[in-house]
């Protein structure tokens, strides 16, 4: 187990270098320039621009810039400075990340609880009316785009029924975060439901379930212990990657509900051509994603003893 | 998760039996499956009974309805698609088909237990064997997790699994096939049931292990004086263990006999065919007999005797009239106890 974790951590190094380099190159391939962006419509004097470019190291070749950036990051945990505000990227992320974290956790909770419950209910009644109703609902959730769903919910629950606030004014208020969390969770919830349903419907016919019934176990124990343990393994895989994706923020949902999260911050940085900010933010998100994936893989071994890591 | 059950009253071991009521009696049992292709009559009026300490072997090819009958007795048929339109399953004189789900569940595992064919797929792959064995005590007797584990180790020792205490936390895939089947047996034995149904317990095992497992099962049956229903298609397995045999074909019992009588003098052409298709050392070099044709499709069972298209002795009457399961007698008319055959020509088959 220890060796496996060590190997996985080592594997993260090339992944980490690859992603950061790719993002760095892609941001610099875009037309535009963060220093020019500072001046807006006015044209700055060439001397000032040149000196600013020198100050931020933008006059050096791209690979040298990348090397310097990585050196600072690894040696001083310095993820760069946001040019527009002069603040360190870690500070910028420090503001945005808790907001995204709250939104993501709420969405994740909705997705896990509702998705698995609906999946189990549908799976146990595979082929019958309940199953078909759940199937249609999930199909709707998957096919309706996020912004459409967001606007519909806003229109119904905020504008007409006045149950919920249309926008998030206070990102620590979970009541206000509820609607965006539902919108964010909708598609994943549908996938979780379908995965659970398929897995349950398949395993419910397994021989060991027949054995469990023949042992005279009560139904809730047959389903809760024997069926669920086996059926949740594929669902956990999906949930793990989805948690990583949720942490990366949601540009559309955050925009719709006026949430100052990671997604919005990255979007702004891209618009302003701030390579360092984008790379800094994404690098941290890549790390979060990799760790989430590792945890899921380790969770496998806990759920399924046939999987052993060496 | 601990689930302790309120104790549902179950007929006590003393009840029935003494006054001649068999431990288990199946009367005119019918089981149907409603499928897309039509109605499948898997079991058509099966009758059999088992007493305490007795072993009944139910013999037949795949699809003969032997497993379905057993699952109906156990109450583990999927209903729907399965249906039991008529029949009675009397356990110590009480009809289990009239019991509530809870009453039946209290009997399952505690009074009637089942051993399945493929122990690898029949044991839960993600739970340790100790947990799966201990579950019996936790659910039915309300024992704590710790006490249940101690009991699980005792059980594993009982079925002669070496180093039981060290292996109690292992998972099914870490055991060999024979050891896994011993765990299945231990699980069935856990609460010392009155009746064990073993559905092809040795089919998935290699021959040497088969003998060990059968010996163990027979030994434990004697020790606890349990009734045993042994479902198999292997005549070799049956000979040493069974007291009486019921041969099934297309959902009916076609012949019933005490074990040695059946081997000596079969009274049904199907049984004769089965016996003739056992390889024998004294017939080395000769071609092995095989019953021609295939088991019938249960959607379209042949008219008359279901065996008639494959039967070497079939006459016109076999194609029109379903033979009843009738007592078999000696040539002089003396009754042969416990023998019956569902063949129009049983006399010719047994006596000449």
XYZ file of C-alpha atoms in Angstrom, chain B residues 137-261:
125
model
C -25.791 -15.338 14.585
C -26.088 -11.578 14.599
C -29.320 -11.472 12.657
C -31.087 -14.550 13.977
C -29.762 -14.649 17.530
C -28.818 -11.034 18.161
C -25.224 -11.846 19.090
C -22.625 -9.079 19.269
C -20.044 -8.714 16.517
C -17.348 -10.155 18.775
C -19.325 -13.202 19.892
C -20.427 -13.820 16.318
C -16.794 -13.932 15.220
C -15.964 -16.507 17.895
C -18.888 -18.608 16.660
C -17.700 -18.166 13.074
C -14.288 -19.571 13.985
C -15.949 -22.544 15.711
C -17.962 -23.193 12.576
C -14.900 -23.031 10.364
C -13.199 -25.575 12.629
C -16.300 -27.741 12.476
C -16.016 -27.975 8.674
C -12.270 -28.649 9.033
C -10.813 -25.478 7.617
C -7.182 -25.387 8.765
C -6.026 -22.365 10.803
C -9.592 -21.139 11.160
C -8.783 -18.379 13.641
C -6.147 -16.933 11.321
C -8.342 -17.114 8.251
C -11.596 -15.792 9.651
C -10.932 -12.308 8.291
C -9.969 -13.529 4.824
C -12.194 -12.982 1.826
C -13.814 -15.691 -0.329
C -11.370 -15.251 -3.228
C -8.473 -16.096 -0.911
C -9.768 -19.637 -0.372
C -9.540 -22.668 -2.659
C -12.683 -24.079 -4.257
C -13.050 -26.898 -1.744
C -12.470 -24.593 1.225
C -15.052 -22.145 -0.148
C -17.636 -24.919 -0.417
C -16.830 -25.837 3.197
C -17.592 -22.250 4.143
C -20.927 -22.508 2.335
C -21.636 -25.689 4.285
C -20.611 -23.997 7.526
C -22.956 -21.121 6.779
C -25.860 -23.471 6.137
C -25.026 -25.375 9.315
C -24.598 -22.310 11.510
C -27.915 -22.423 13.314
C -28.197 -26.215 13.211
C -31.190 -26.271 10.882
C -33.620 -29.182 10.634
C -33.258 -29.411 6.896
C -30.484 -28.625 4.457
C -31.014 -28.309 0.740
C -27.797 -28.799 -1.194
C -28.098 -27.669 -4.804
C -25.339 -29.467 -6.704
C -22.849 -28.845 -3.886
C -19.961 -30.577 -5.626
C -20.457 -29.716 -9.279
C -17.885 -26.917 -9.331
C -15.222 -28.986 -7.550
C -12.630 -31.427 -8.786
C -13.228 -35.100 -8.120
C -11.002 -35.649 -5.073
C -12.396 -32.591 -3.359
C -15.935 -33.685 -4.289
C -15.543 -36.824 -2.220
C -14.183 -34.884 0.776
C -17.024 -32.391 0.669
C -19.680 -35.089 0.330
C -18.183 -37.066 3.230
C -18.165 -33.949 5.377
C -21.764 -33.187 4.510
C -22.864 -36.751 5.264
C -20.943 -36.767 8.544
C -22.459 -33.496 9.736
C -25.910 -34.632 8.682
C -25.584 -37.733 10.872
C -24.237 -35.683 13.766
C -27.118 -33.194 13.770
C -29.751 -35.659 12.524
C -30.790 -33.262 9.790
C -32.934 -33.901 6.774
C -30.993 -33.421 3.536
C -32.237 -32.783 0.044
C -29.381 -33.368 -2.344
C -29.942 -31.980 -5.807
C -27.570 -33.365 -8.366
C -27.158 -34.742 -11.849
C -24.279 -36.926 -10.761
C -25.362 -40.501 -10.071
C -21.960 -41.296 -8.619
C -22.356 -38.742 -5.848
C -25.785 -40.037 -4.919
C -25.043 -43.723 -4.434
C -23.056 -43.413 -1.207
C -25.035 -40.722 0.526
C -28.707 -40.859 -0.372
C -31.446 -42.946 1.249
C -33.972 -42.430 -1.506
C -33.994 -40.922 -4.943
C -36.510 -38.945 -6.942
C -35.734 -38.665 -10.651
C -37.126 -35.565 -12.324
C -37.810 -34.918 -15.985
C -39.466 -31.816 -17.500
C -40.883 -30.645 -14.187
C -42.257 -33.998 -13.008
C -40.985 -36.821 -10.880
C -40.723 -39.798 -13.221
C -39.391 -42.326 -10.775
C -39.042 -42.679 -7.030
C -37.122 -45.423 -5.270
C -34.829 -46.319 -2.383
C -31.286 -45.730 -3.549
C -29.988 -49.265 -4.083
C -33.211 -50.507 -5.648
